[in-house]
Amino acid sequence: MDGMTFLQIGLGLLSWLGLYLSHRANRRRRLLTALPTSQVQGVFIGLVELKGTAESESPHISFLSEKKCVLYSWNISESWQREVEETYTDSDGKTQRRTRTESGSTTVASGGQSDPFYLQDETGVILINPEGADLLPATLFSHTCGRSDPLYYGKGPAGAVSNSTHSRSFNETGILLHGDVYIVGRARERADIVAPEIAKEKGSPLFLISTHTEEIVLKRYRFALWAWGIFGLLFAIGIGLTRVEKWTAVALCAGIYSGVWCLTWVWMVFNSLVDTRNRVRQGWSQMDVELKRRHDLIPQLVACVEGLRSHEMDVQTAVTSMRTQESATPPGQSGPDFHGIARTVVALGESYPVLKTQAAFLNLQKQIVETEQRIALARAYFNDIATAYNTRLEVFPESFIGLVTGFKPRSLLTAQDFERAEVHVKLAE
């Protein structure tokens, strides 16, 4: 291949890189736009968006700013400068020598701490595991100084780098205790109690922890969308400029690039709708799983009460109702009433004091109450994601693509008498 061909290949690769990065930014921007902001009390499984304050039972004291944080990272860099002699060939073909000045900086110390913390809003708290997240922290400390400053050796190392200019930059970022945070990530059930947590999950499209507001994050993605798109377009035009009939080639290359951009945009929107619809189905299937689990506990409840001589009508009715609800009935369709039974089981124990002395009944009561809590979480998540899905099907251009491809809205679920566990933590003041 000649040099021109290699140039065209390089320009083509850079053009496709711009196209890819542009659509990645757009995909994340549209994801944040489509996701509803959930309250902590309504979080269950799947991708969620939360806003609140960062809290911790044991906050850290940051190294440089000495402020209370839930996580922080610091870095100290030292500047250097040196003169380098080099040889070169001048225009007459003679070898010459010259002195060139190089400068830069070297990291001389760094550190930080990052542990799970809590996000708190007006409805409660939820555990956040920041490992593997895309962090957008706040700047806690930034200062550049020389050796006369007490900070130079007070926080920095005693030694110096080669060719040092004896100028150091001290920088620290982190998330302050009680500071505002914006989090997008996948929720899963905690291993210790029946409650959700946000952590990095394989296959999750985004795990973001930011001290910036949602509006600022969206502006960053919007800027990246257009910046990378124009970047790719310019290199596509560059390919045309290397051709003989360059203006015709420029128009052709720009048209092809714009057409591919539009096609990949439609493909991205369609895939995004499919992803949201699958998350709606996932939320619904999770309720079926928990209802089946509750249904399987009913025979144990019957065995616990069958030894009693008298069986009141309300107990008989409750047990019969629980037997029928093995799976959830979609809204708008006929089926068993969708309601909780935890209070019924507790009332059953109060009506028959003998049951309170049976370990099997107490264990069964605990399992049923935990199952009710899981059902409550699943119901709240289903309604949140179904609302986001329905909204996307009503907003242009998703409404047009959804209509053409056959996407249909989902009805929301209404239910009562479900209980949810409280997360008891002692947060730092």
GROMACS .gro file of C-alpha atoms in nm:
model
  429
    1MET     CA    1   0.000   0.000   0.000
    2ASP     CA    2   0.117   0.356  -0.069
    3GLY     CA    3   0.128   0.637   0.182
    4MET     CA    4  -0.207   0.780   0.066
    5THR     CA    5  -0.385   0.450   0.131
    6PHE     CA    6  -0.244   0.429   0.485
    7LEU     CA    7  -0.358   0.788   0.543
    8GLN     CA    8  -0.710   0.705   0.429
    9ILE     CA    9  -0.722   0.398   0.652
   10GLY     CA   10  -0.604   0.604   0.949
   11LEU     CA   11  -0.862   0.875   0.882
   12GLY     CA   12  -1.133   0.609   0.845
   13LEU     CA   13  -1.045   0.449   1.179
   14LEU     CA   14  -1.050   0.787   1.353
   15SER     CA   15  -1.387   0.862   1.192
   16TRP     CA   16  -1.534   0.535   1.320
   17LEU     CA   17  -1.385   0.604   1.665
   18GLY     CA   18  -1.566   0.936   1.675
   19LEU     CA   19  -1.890   0.765   1.567
   20TYR     CA   20  -1.856   0.501   1.841
   21LEU     CA   21  -1.776   0.747   2.121
   22SER     CA   22  -2.054   0.980   2.008
   23HIS     CA   23  -2.315   0.706   2.031
   24ARG     CA   24  -2.179   0.576   2.360
   25ALA     CA   25  -2.225   0.922   2.512
   26ASN     CA   26  -2.573   0.946   2.358
   27ARG     CA   27  -2.667   0.602   2.488
   28ARG     CA   28  -2.572   0.699   2.842
   29ARG     CA   29  -2.746   1.035   2.813
   30ARG     CA   30  -3.069   0.875   2.697
   31LEU     CA   31  -3.039   0.612   2.969
   32LEU     CA   32  -3.023   0.880   3.238
   33THR     CA   33  -3.309   1.071   3.076
   34ALA     CA   34  -3.531   0.762   3.066
   35LEU     CA   35  -3.456   0.634   3.417
   36PRO     CA   36  -3.694   0.758   3.688
   37THR     CA   37  -3.543   0.894   4.006
   38SER     CA   38  -3.641   0.635   4.265
   39GLN     CA   39  -3.677   0.686   4.635
   40VAL     CA   40  -3.474   0.457   4.858
   41GLN     CA   41  -3.791   0.294   4.986
   42GLY     CA   42  -3.887   0.194   4.631
   43VAL     CA   43  -3.556   0.036   4.526
   44PHE     CA   44  -3.544  -0.336   4.460
   45ILE     CA   45  -3.354  -0.499   4.171
   46GLY     CA   46  -3.224  -0.376   3.839
   47LEU     CA   47  -3.090  -0.042   3.720
   48VAL     CA   48  -3.198   0.252   3.937
   49GLU     CA   49  -3.130   0.624   3.974
   50LEU     CA   50  -3.101   0.776   4.322
   51LYS     CA   51  -3.040   1.119   4.472
   52GLY     CA   52  -2.958   1.191   4.833
   53THR     CA   53  -2.675   1.253   5.077
   54ALA     CA   54  -2.369   1.040   5.149
   55GLU     CA   55  -2.368   0.898   5.499
   56SER     CA   56  -2.146   0.657   5.691
   57GLU     CA   57  -2.131   0.486   6.027
   58SER     CA   58  -1.751   0.535   6.032
   59PRO     CA   59  -1.649   0.828   5.810
   60HIS     CA   60  -1.287   0.890   5.706
   61ILE     CA   61  -1.079   1.201   5.769
   62SER     CA   62  -0.919   1.300   5.439
   63PHE     CA   63  -0.540   1.331   5.428
   64LEU     CA   64  -0.496   1.681   5.281
   65SER     CA   65  -0.812   1.878   5.362
   66GLU     CA   66  -0.878   1.686   5.687
   67LYS     CA   67  -1.253   1.680   5.621
   68LYS     CA   68  -1.502   1.406   5.703
   69CYS     CA   69  -1.559   1.194   5.391
   70VAL     CA   70  -1.716   0.867   5.289
   71LEU     CA   71  -1.435   0.822   5.035
   72TYR     CA   72  -1.142   1.027   4.910
   73SER     CA   73  -0.827   1.012   4.696
   74TRP     CA   74  -0.518   1.234   4.709
   75ASN     CA   75  -0.210   1.289   4.495
   76ILE     CA   76   0.114   1.486   4.531
   77SER     CA   77   0.317   1.561   4.217
   78GLU     CA   78   0.657   1.730   4.193
   79SER     CA   79   0.768   1.934   3.891
   80TRP     CA   80   1.102   1.884   3.718
   81GLN     CA   81   1.295   2.047   3.436
   82ARG     CA   82   1.608   1.939   3.248
   83GLU     CA   83   1.813   2.029   2.941
   84VAL     CA   84   1.874   1.759   2.682
   85GLU     CA   85   2.129   1.771   2.401
   86GLU     CA   86   2.021   1.620   2.070
   87THR     CA   87   2.150   1.589   1.715
   88TYR     CA   88   1.956   1.673   1.400
   89THR     CA   89   2.013   1.718   1.026
   90ASP     CA   90   1.970   2.067   0.891
   91SER     CA   91   1.841   2.173   0.545
   92ASP     CA   92   2.189   2.140   0.398
   93GLY     CA   93   2.220   1.780   0.514
   94LYS     CA   94   2.472   1.861   0.786
   95THR     CA   95   2.453   1.711   1.134
   96GLN     CA   96   2.401   1.973   1.403
   97ARG     CA   97   2.365   1.967   1.784
   98ARG     CA   98   2.122   2.167   1.993
   99THR     CA   99   1.997   2.189   2.351
  100ARG     CA  100   1.630   2.132   2.426
  101THR     CA  101   1.450   2.194   2.757
  102GLU     CA  102   1.214   1.923   2.885
  103SER     CA  103   0.976   1.963   3.174
  104GLY     CA  104   0.705   1.765   3.345
  105SER     CA  105   0.586   1.633   3.679
  106THR     CA  106   0.615   1.306   3.868
  107THR     CA  107   0.380   1.165   4.131
  108VAL     CA  108   0.575   1.139   4.456
  109ALA     CA  109   0.293   1.026   4.687
  110SER     CA  110  -0.071   0.922   4.662
  111GLY     CA  111  -0.339   0.742   4.857
  112GLY     CA  112  -0.699   0.739   4.968
  113GLN     CA  113  -0.975   0.532   5.125
  114SER     CA  114  -1.295   0.394   4.977
  115ASP     CA  115  -1.541   0.180   5.171
  116PRO     CA  116  -1.914   0.107   5.135
  117PHE     CA  117  -2.133   0.396   5.248
  118TYR     CA  118  -2.502   0.482   5.261
  119LEU     CA  119  -2.716   0.706   5.046
  120GLN     CA  120  -2.994   0.869   5.247
  121ASP     CA  121  -3.310   1.040   5.130
  122GLU     CA  122  -3.635   1.127   5.303
  123THR     CA  123  -3.755   0.763   5.287
  124GLY     CA  124  -3.453   0.579   5.430
  125VAL     CA  125  -3.098   0.461   5.354
  126ILE     CA  126  -2.943   0.219   5.106
  127LEU     CA  127  -2.593   0.067   5.105
  128ILE     CA  128  -2.357   0.173   4.823
  129ASN     CA  129  -2.047  -0.029   4.735
  130PRO     CA  130  -1.832   0.212   4.528
  131GLU     CA  131  -1.580  -0.045   4.401
  132GLY     CA  132  -1.568  -0.038   4.021
  133ALA     CA  133  -1.787   0.272   3.984
  134ASP     CA  134  -1.726   0.567   3.750
  135LEU     CA  135  -1.655   0.833   4.010
  136LEU     CA  136  -1.717   1.205   3.958
  137PRO     CA  137  -1.600   1.333   4.299
  138ALA     CA  138  -1.576   1.687   4.428
  139THR     CA  139  -1.246   1.874   4.457
  140LEU     CA  140  -1.160   1.890   4.827
  141PHE     CA  141  -0.812   2.041   4.809
  142SER     CA  142  -0.587   2.191   4.539
  143HIS     CA  143  -0.266   2.382   4.614
  144THR     CA  144   0.074   2.436   4.453
  145CYS     CA  145   0.366   2.554   4.663
  146GLY     CA  146   0.744   2.562   4.708
  147ARG     CA  147   0.974   2.444   4.984
  148SER     CA  148   0.906   2.750   5.199
  149ASP     CA  149   0.547   2.639   5.247
  150PRO     CA  150   0.497   2.416   5.557
  151LEU     CA  151   0.273   2.193   5.346
  152TYR     CA  152   0.565   2.101   5.116
  153TYR     CA  153   0.731   1.867   5.365
  154GLY     CA  154   0.445   1.851   5.614
  155LYS     CA  155   0.233   1.635   5.383
  156GLY     CA  156   0.486   1.550   5.113
  157PRO     CA  157   0.791   1.318   5.123
  158ALA     CA  158   1.132   1.438   5.240
  159GLY     CA  159   1.315   1.335   4.921
  160ALA     CA  160   1.312   1.500   4.580
  161VAL     CA  161   1.293   1.378   4.221
  162SER     CA  162   1.579   1.426   3.975
  163ASN     CA  163   1.604   1.778   3.831
  164SER     CA  164   1.334   1.899   4.066
  165THR     CA  165   1.212   2.257   4.044
  166HIS     CA  166   1.101   2.221   4.408
  167SER     CA  167   0.740   2.294   4.323
  168ARG     CA  168   0.472   2.051   4.435
  169SER     CA  169   0.101   2.024   4.355
  170PHE     CA  170  -0.129   1.884   4.623
  171ASN     CA  171  -0.469   1.762   4.498
  172GLU     CA  172  -0.749   1.575   4.669
  173THR     CA  173  -1.096   1.469   4.557
  174GLY     CA  174  -1.371   1.283   4.737
  175ILE     CA  175  -1.729   1.270   4.861
  176LEU     CA  176  -1.798   1.465   5.179
  177LEU     CA  177  -2.001   1.323   5.463
  178HIS     CA  178  -2.360   1.458   5.429
  179GLY     CA  179  -2.270   1.578   5.078
  180ASP     CA  180  -2.514   1.548   4.789
  181VAL     CA  181  -2.464   1.248   4.559
  182TYR     CA  182  -2.624   1.129   4.238
  183ILE     CA  183  -2.601   0.754   4.174
  184VAL     CA  184  -2.699   0.534   3.881
  185GLY     CA  185  -2.633   0.162   3.919
  186ARG     CA  186  -2.777  -0.185   3.945
  187ALA     CA  187  -2.948  -0.281   4.270
  188ARG     CA  188  -2.930  -0.629   4.416
  189GLU     CA  189  -3.039  -0.791   4.739
  190ARG     CA  190  -2.801  -0.771   5.032
  191ALA     CA  191  -2.663  -1.092   5.177
  192ASP     CA  192  -2.721  -0.996   5.542
  193ILE     CA  193  -3.080  -0.863   5.543
  194VAL     CA  194  -3.378  -0.833   5.311
  195ALA     CA  195  -3.281  -0.496   5.168
  196PRO     CA  196  -3.120  -0.374   4.846
  197GLU     CA  197  -2.770  -0.243   4.782
  198ILE     CA  198  -2.608  -0.073   4.483
  199ALA     CA  199  -2.289  -0.238   4.353
  200LYS     CA  200  -2.102  -0.310   4.031
  201GLU     CA  201  -2.273  -0.588   3.836
  202LYS     CA  202  -2.153  -0.760   3.522
  203GLY     CA  203  -2.352  -0.645   3.221
  204SER     CA  204  -2.476  -0.325   3.383
  205PRO     CA  205  -2.476  -0.041   3.126
  206LEU     CA  206  -2.361   0.216   3.382
  207PHE     CA  207  -2.244   0.246   3.742
  208LEU     CA  208  -2.200   0.614   3.822
  209ILE     CA  209  -2.137   0.789   4.154
  210SER     CA  210  -2.131   1.165   4.114
  211THR     CA  211  -2.121   1.472   4.336
  212HIS     CA  212  -2.251   1.670   4.038
  213THR     CA  213  -2.623   1.703   3.972
  214GLU     CA  214  -2.806   1.504   3.707
  215GLU     CA  215  -2.832   1.817   3.492
  216ILE     CA  216  -2.454   1.865   3.490
  217VAL     CA  217  -2.391   1.499   3.409
  218LEU     CA  218  -2.640   1.518   3.121
  219LYS     CA  219  -2.464   1.830   2.987
  220ARG     CA  220  -2.132   1.644   2.993
  221TYR     CA  221  -2.277   1.356   2.792
  222ARG     CA  222  -2.451   1.597   2.553
  223PHE     CA  223  -2.124   1.779   2.491
  224ALA     CA  224  -1.944   1.447   2.435
  225LEU     CA  225  -2.219   1.340   2.192
  226TRP     CA  226  -2.171   1.641   1.964
  227ALA     CA  227  -1.796   1.679   2.013
  228TRP     CA  228  -1.720   1.318   1.917
  229GLY     CA  229  -1.977   1.329   1.637
  230ILE     CA  230  -1.813   1.636   1.482
  231PHE     CA  231  -1.471   1.479   1.543
  232GLY     CA  232  -1.574   1.175   1.337
  233LEU     CA  233  -1.735   1.390   1.066
  234LEU     CA  234  -1.419   1.597   1.022
  235PHE     CA  235  -1.207   1.286   0.967
  236ALA     CA  236  -1.469   1.152   0.723
  237ILE     CA  237  -1.435   1.478   0.531
  238GLY     CA  238  -1.058   1.434   0.550
  239ILE     CA  239  -1.091   1.106   0.360
  240GLY     CA  240  -1.269   1.291   0.081
  241LEU     CA  241  -0.997   1.554   0.064
  242THR     CA  242  -0.740   1.284  -0.018
  243ARG     CA  243  -0.926   1.183  -0.334
  244VAL     CA  244  -0.870   1.332  -0.680
  245GLU     CA  245  -1.222   1.471  -0.719
  246LYS     CA  246  -1.208   1.590  -0.363
  247TRP     CA  247  -1.527   1.799  -0.338
  248THR     CA  248  -1.745   1.523  -0.476
  249ALA     CA  249  -1.565   1.278  -0.248
  250VAL     CA  250  -1.611   1.511   0.051
  251ALA     CA  251  -1.987   1.527  -0.008
  252LEU     CA  252  -2.003   1.149  -0.051
  253CYS     CA  253  -1.799   1.074   0.263
  254ALA     CA  254  -1.993   1.327   0.472
  255GLY     CA  255  -2.323   1.182   0.346
  256ILE     CA  256  -2.218   0.825   0.423
  257TYR     CA  257  -2.102   0.922   0.772
  258SER     CA  258  -2.425   1.112   0.846
  259GLY     CA  259  -2.637   0.824   0.714
  260VAL     CA  260  -2.453   0.568   0.926
  261TRP     CA  261  -2.486   0.798   1.230
  262CYS     CA  262  -2.864   0.816   1.182
  263LEU     CA  263  -2.900   0.441   1.129
  264THR     CA  264  -2.698   0.359   1.439
  265TRP     CA  265  -2.906   0.613   1.634
  266VAL     CA  266  -3.229   0.431   1.538
  267TRP     CA  267  -3.066   0.099   1.624
  268MET     CA  268  -2.959   0.240   1.963
  269VAL     CA  269  -3.308   0.369   2.045
  270PHE     CA  270  -3.465   0.035   1.950
  271ASN     CA  271  -3.219  -0.162   2.163
  272SER     CA  272  -3.276   0.078   2.450
  273LEU     CA  273  -3.653   0.019   2.434
  274VAL     CA  274  -3.592  -0.357   2.427
  275ASP     CA  275  -3.368  -0.328   2.733
  276THR     CA  276  -3.628  -0.125   2.923
  277ARG     CA  277  -3.906  -0.369   2.828
  278ASN     CA  278  -3.693  -0.661   2.950
  279ARG     CA  279  -3.636  -0.485   3.280
  280VAL     CA  280  -4.014  -0.449   3.314
  281ARG     CA  281  -4.050  -0.823   3.253
  282GLN     CA  282  -3.772  -0.893   3.500
  283GLY     CA  283  -3.953  -0.694   3.768
  284TRP     CA  284  -4.275  -0.886   3.700
  285SER     CA  285  -4.105  -1.227   3.706
  286GLN     CA  286  -3.941  -1.140   4.039
  287MET     CA  287  -4.286  -1.096   4.192
  288ASP     CA  288  -4.384  -1.437   4.056
  289VAL     CA  289  -4.076  -1.589   4.218
  290GLU     CA  290  -4.158  -1.442   4.558
  291LEU     CA  291  -4.528  -1.530   4.533
  292LYS     CA  292  -4.432  -1.889   4.450
  293ARG     CA  293  -4.202  -1.891   4.752
  294ARG     CA  294  -4.487  -1.770   4.971
  295HIS     CA  295  -4.723  -2.026   4.820
  296ASP     CA  296  -4.480  -2.304   4.914
  297LEU     CA  297  -4.482  -2.188   5.277
  298ILE     CA  298  -4.860  -2.227   5.312
  299PRO     CA  299  -4.858  -2.607   5.377
  300GLN     CA  300  -4.627  -2.540   5.672
  301LEU     CA  301  -4.873  -2.282   5.805
  302VAL     CA  302  -5.157  -2.533   5.772
  303ALA     CA  303  -4.954  -2.794   5.960
  304CYS     CA  304  -4.892  -2.546   6.241
  305VAL     CA  305  -5.259  -2.463   6.295
  306GLU     CA  306  -5.423  -2.796   6.218
  307GLY     CA  307  -5.353  -2.920   6.571
  308LEU     CA  308  -5.586  -2.658   6.711
  309ARG     CA  309  -5.939  -2.779   6.778
  310SER     CA  310  -6.119  -2.465   6.668
  311HIS     CA  311  -6.065  -2.307   6.327
  312GLU     CA  312  -6.214  -1.964   6.289
  313MET     CA  313  -6.360  -1.860   5.957
  314ASP     CA  314  -6.112  -1.575   5.903
  315VAL     CA  315  -5.819  -1.816   5.937
  316GLN     CA  316  -5.976  -2.055   5.686
  317THR     CA  317  -6.039  -1.766   5.445
  318ALA     CA  318  -5.685  -1.631   5.478
  319VAL     CA  319  -5.525  -1.968   5.412
  320THR     CA  320  -5.749  -2.029   5.110
  321SER     CA  321  -5.663  -1.686   4.968
  322MET     CA  322  -5.292  -1.750   5.014
  323ARG     CA  323  -5.316  -2.085   4.834
  324THR     CA  324  -5.462  -1.921   4.522
  325GLN     CA  325  -5.190  -1.659   4.481
  326GLU     CA  326  -4.902  -1.863   4.345
  327SER     CA  327  -4.833  -1.612   4.068
  328ALA     CA  328  -4.906  -1.247   4.004
  329THR     CA  329  -5.205  -1.149   3.790
  330PRO     CA  330  -5.130  -0.871   3.538
  331PRO     CA  331  -5.323  -0.547   3.603
  332GLY     CA  332  -5.655  -0.540   3.423
  333GLN     CA  333  -5.695  -0.919   3.416
  334SER     CA  334  -5.911  -1.135   3.640
  335GLY     CA  335  -5.736  -1.329   3.913
  336PRO     CA  336  -5.681  -1.351   4.288
  337ASP     CA  337  -5.648  -1.028   4.486
  338PHE     CA  338  -5.290  -0.919   4.517
  339HIS     CA  339  -5.237  -0.838   4.883
  340GLY     CA  340  -5.007  -0.905   5.174
  341ILE     CA  341  -5.048  -1.177   5.435
  342ALA     CA  342  -4.780  -1.088   5.687
  343ARG     CA  343  -5.027  -0.906   5.912
  344THR     CA  344  -5.268  -1.198   5.891
  345VAL     CA  345  -5.002  -1.440   6.008
  346VAL     CA  346  -4.905  -1.209   6.295
  347ALA     CA  347  -5.271  -1.175   6.395
  348LEU     CA  348  -5.304  -1.554   6.379
  349GLY     CA  349  -5.027  -1.588   6.636
  350GLU     CA  350  -5.197  -1.332   6.860
  351SER     CA  351  -5.532  -1.513   6.837
  352TYR     CA  352  -5.376  -1.849   6.925
  353PRO     CA  353  -5.118  -1.796   7.204
  354VAL     CA  354  -5.023  -2.164   7.184
  355LEU     CA  355  -4.865  -2.099   6.844
  356LYS     CA  356  -4.621  -1.847   6.994
  357THR     CA  357  -4.456  -2.129   7.188
  358GLN     CA  358  -4.390  -2.333   6.873
  359ALA     CA  359  -4.049  -2.272   6.717
  360ALA     CA  360  -4.176  -2.391   6.379
  361PHE     CA  361  -4.450  -2.128   6.373
  362LEU     CA  362  -4.214  -1.849   6.478
  363ASN     CA  363  -3.967  -1.945   6.207
  364LEU     CA  364  -4.247  -1.968   5.952
  365GLN     CA  365  -4.376  -1.625   6.056
  366LYS     CA  366  -4.026  -1.479   6.008
  367GLN     CA  367  -3.996  -1.632   5.659
  368ILE     CA  368  -4.340  -1.510   5.549
  369VAL     CA  369  -4.272  -1.155   5.672
  370GLU     CA  370  -3.938  -1.153   5.484
  371THR     CA  371  -4.116  -1.279   5.173
  372GLU     CA  372  -4.373  -1.000   5.205
  373GLN     CA  373  -4.088  -0.751   5.222
  374ARG     CA  374  -3.937  -0.893   4.904
  375ILE     CA  375  -4.275  -0.872   4.729
  376ALA     CA  376  -4.307  -0.507   4.836
  377LEU     CA  377  -3.965  -0.430   4.691
  378ALA     CA  378  -4.048  -0.610   4.366
  379ARG     CA  379  -4.379  -0.426   4.333
  380ALA     CA  380  -4.219  -0.085   4.383
  381TYR     CA  381  -3.945  -0.160   4.132
  382PHE     CA  382  -4.194  -0.287   3.873
  383ASN     CA  383  -4.404   0.028   3.897
  384ASP     CA  384  -4.097   0.253   3.870
  385ILE     CA  385  -3.952   0.087   3.563
  386ALA     CA  386  -4.295   0.040   3.400
  387THR     CA  387  -4.359   0.413   3.443
  388ALA     CA  388  -4.025   0.495   3.278
  389TYR     CA  389  -4.101   0.252   2.995
  390ASN     CA  390  -4.448   0.397   2.936
  391THR     CA  391  -4.306   0.752   2.937
  392ARG     CA  392  -4.054   0.663   2.668
  393LEU     CA  393  -4.335   0.525   2.450
  394GLU     CA  394  -4.514   0.861   2.474
  395VAL     CA  395  -4.217   1.087   2.396
  396PHE     CA  396  -4.100   1.155   2.040
  397PRO     CA  397  -3.901   1.002   1.871
  398GLU     CA  398  -3.930   0.687   2.087
  399SER     CA  399  -4.308   0.698   2.039
  400PHE     CA  400  -4.268   0.670   1.660
  401ILE     CA  401  -4.012   0.389   1.678
  402GLY     CA  402  -4.219   0.209   1.943
  403LEU     CA  403  -4.532   0.232   1.727
  404VAL     CA  404  -4.356   0.100   1.417
  405THR     CA  405  -4.188  -0.188   1.604
  406GLY     CA  406  -4.491  -0.290   1.810
  407PHE     CA  407  -4.399  -0.185   2.164
  408LYS     CA  408  -4.700  -0.155   2.395
  409PRO     CA  409  -4.732   0.022   2.734
  410ARG     CA  410  -4.770  -0.172   3.059
  411SER     CA  411  -5.032  -0.113   3.327
  412LEU     CA  412  -4.911  -0.031   3.676
  413LEU     CA  413  -4.969  -0.260   3.971
  414THR     CA  414  -5.174  -0.151   4.270
  415ALA     CA  415  -5.154  -0.345   4.593
  416GLN     CA  416  -5.171  -0.283   4.966
  417ASP     CA  417  -5.075  -0.431   5.302
  418PHE     CA  418  -4.716  -0.514   5.209
  419GLU     CA  419  -4.445  -0.448   5.461
  420ARG     CA  420  -4.083  -0.361   5.410
  421ALA     CA  421  -3.790  -0.411   5.646
  422GLU     CA  422  -3.626  -0.106   5.797
  423VAL     CA  423  -3.250  -0.078   5.765
  424HIS     CA  424  -3.121   0.010   6.111
  425VAL     CA  425  -2.786   0.190   6.104
  426LYS     CA  426  -2.620   0.442   6.333
  427LEU     CA  427  -2.498   0.717   6.103
  428ALA     CA  428  -2.224   0.960   6.199
  429GLU     CA  429  -2.317   1.314   6.291
   0.00000   0.00000   0.00000
